[in-house]
CSV table of C-alpha atoms in Angstrom, one decimal:
chain,number,residue,atom,x,y,z
I,6,MET,CA,0.0,0.0,0.0
I,7,PRO,CA,1.2,3.5,-0.6
I,8,ASN,CA,2.3,5.8,2.2
I,9,ASN,CA,3.9,2.9,4.2
I,10,LYS,CA,0.6,2.6,6.2
I,11,PRO,CA,-1.4,-0.3,7.3
I,12,ALA,CA,-4.3,-1.0,4.9
I,13,LEU,CA,-8.0,-1.8,5.4
I,14,PHE,CA,-10.2,-3.3,2.8
I,15,TYR,CA,-14.0,-3.5,3.1
I,16,PHE,CA,-15.6,-5.6,0.4
I,17,PHE,CA,-19.2,-4.7,-0.6
I,18,THR,CA,-21.7,-4.1,-3.3
I,19,ALA,CA,-24.1,-1.2,-3.4
I,20,SER,CA,-27.0,-3.7,-3.7
I,21,CYS,CA,-26.0,-5.5,-0.4
I,22,SER,CA,-28.5,-4.4,2.3
I,23,SER,CA,-26.4,-5.6,5.2
I,24,CYS,CA,-23.4,-3.7,3.8
I,25,VAL,CA,-25.1,-0.5,4.8
I,26,THR,CA,-24.6,-1.2,8.5
I,27,GLY,CA,-21.2,-2.7,7.9
I,28,ALA,CA,-19.9,0.2,5.9
I,29,LYS,CA,-21.1,2.6,8.6
I,30,SER,CA,-19.4,0.6,11.3
I,31,VAL,CA,-16.2,0.2,9.4
I,32,GLY,CA,-16.1,3.9,8.5
I,33,ALA,CA,-16.7,4.9,12.1
I,34,GLY,CA,-13.8,2.6,13.2
I,35,VAL,CA,-11.5,4.1,10.5
I,36,ALA,CA,-12.5,7.6,11.6
I,37,LYS,CA,-11.8,6.7,15.3
I,38,ALA,CA,-8.4,5.3,14.3
I,39,GLY,CA,-7.4,8.5,12.5
I,40,SER,CA,-5.2,8.9,9.5
I,41,GLY,CA,-2.9,6.0,10.2
I,42,VAL,CA,-4.5,3.6,7.8
I,43,GLN,CA,-5.1,3.5,4.0
I,44,ALA,CA,-8.8,2.5,4.0
I,45,VAL,CA,-10.5,1.2,0.8
I,46,ALA,CA,-14.0,0.1,0.1
I,47,VAL,CA,-13.9,-2.4,-2.7
I,48,ASP,CA,-17.0,-2.8,-4.8
I,49,LEU,CA,-17.2,-6.4,-6.0
I,50,ASP,CA,-19.7,-5.8,-8.8
I,51,PRO,CA,-17.8,-4.7,-11.8
I,52,GLY,CA,-21.0,-3.8,-13.6
I,53,GLU,CA,-22.4,-1.6,-10.9
I,54,PRO,CA,-22.8,2.0,-12.2
I,55,VAL,CA,-20.6,4.6,-10.6
I,56,ASN,CA,-23.6,6.8,-9.7
I,57,ILE,CA,-25.1,3.8,-7.7
I,58,ILE,CA,-21.8,3.3,-5.9
I,59,ASN,CA,-21.6,7.0,-5.1
I,60,GLY,CA,-25.2,7.0,-3.9
I,61,PHE,CA,-24.5,4.0,-1.6
I,62,MET,CA,-21.5,5.9,-0.1
I,63,GLN,CA,-23.7,9.0,0.5
I,64,ASP,CA,-26.3,6.8,2.1
I,65,VAL,CA,-23.8,5.5,4.6
I,66,GLY,CA,-22.6,8.9,5.5
I,67,ASN,CA,-19.5,9.2,3.2
I,68,PRO,CA,-17.2,7.2,5.4
I,69,PRO,CA,-13.4,7.9,5.2
I,70,LEU,CA,-12.9,5.2,2.7
I,71,SER,CA,-11.5,5.4,-0.9
I,72,VAL,CA,-13.7,3.5,-3.3
I,73,VAL,CA,-12.5,1.2,-6.0
I,74,ARG,CA,-14.2,-1.3,-8.2
I,75,ASP,CA,-12.7,-4.7,-8.3
I,76,ASP,CA,-12.3,-6.7,-11.6
I,77,GLY,CA,-11.9,-9.9,-9.6
I,78,THR,CA,-8.3,-9.5,-8.8
I,79,LEU,CA,-8.7,-8.5,-5.1
I,80,LEU,CA,-11.6,-11.0,-4.8
I,81,LYS,CA,-9.2,-13.8,-5.8
I,82,ARG,CA,-6.1,-12.5,-4.0
I,83,PHE,CA,-7.8,-12.2,-0.6
I,84,ASN,CA,-10.2,-15.2,-1.1
I,85,VAL,CA,-13.2,-13.0,-0.4
I,86,ASP,CA,-16.0,-15.4,0.6
I,87,ALA,CA,-18.6,-12.9,2.0
I,88,LEU,CA,-19.9,-9.4,1.4
I,89,GLY,CA,-19.0,-7.2,4.3
I,90,LEU,CA,-15.6,-8.9,4.7
I,91,THR,CA,-13.1,-6.5,6.3
I,92,MET,CA,-9.4,-7.2,6.2
I,93,VAL,CA,-6.7,-5.2,7.9
I,94,LEU,CA,-3.1,-5.6,6.7
I,95,ASP,CA,0.0,-4.3,8.5
I,96,ARG,CA,2.7,-2.3,6.7
I,97,ALA,CA,4.3,-5.6,5.5
I,98,GLY,CA,1.1,-6.7,3.9
I,99,ARG,CA,0.3,-9.4,6.5
I,100,VAL,CA,-3.3,-9.9,7.4
I,101,VAL,CA,-3.8,-9.0,11.0
I,102,TYR,CA,-7.6,-9.0,11.0
I,103,ARG,CA,-10.3,-10.7,8.9
I,104,GLY,CA,-14.0,-10.6,9.8
I,105,VAL,CA,-17.4,-9.8,8.4
I,106,ASP,CA,-19.0,-6.5,9.3
I,107,PRO,CA,-17.0,-5.7,12.5
I,108,SER,CA,-18.1,-3.1,14.9
I,109,ALA,CA,-16.5,0.3,14.9
I,110,ALA,CA,-14.5,-0.7,18.1
I,111,GLN,CA,-13.3,-3.9,16.5
I,112,THR,CA,-12.3,-2.0,13.4
I,113,ALA,CA,-10.3,0.6,15.4
I,114,GLN,CA,-8.7,-2.2,17.4
I,115,ALA,CA,-7.6,-4.1,14.3
I,116,ILE,CA,-6.1,-0.9,12.8
I,117,ALA,CA,-4.2,-0.3,16.1
I,118,ALA,CA,-3.0,-3.9,16.0
I,119,ALA,CA,-1.7,-3.3,12.5
I,120,GLY,CA,0.6,-0.6,13.8
I,121,SER,CA,-1.1,2.6,12.6
């Protein structure tokens, strides 16, 4: 990841109803942890229109997450097996946390454990 920071990935689709709560919680955890992490929301639906993705992010309060659309590369690399999967990697790229829709507190703790 750029900036020699730990990284957080939140895997979602805008059509996932449970991802609304998950994105809000993860975003709150990232905000609580501060700027010590590169946080990315990864849309797993390559056909989802950008305006729908942007609308989803607005609906969840524009959390401090960069948004990217995956072409399947991250899905395969991280063996994503559920929507709402959150992964935190340390600066060396080692996974220090993997869970589905963690609370804000769990997210902030995972970021701290990654050495933010």
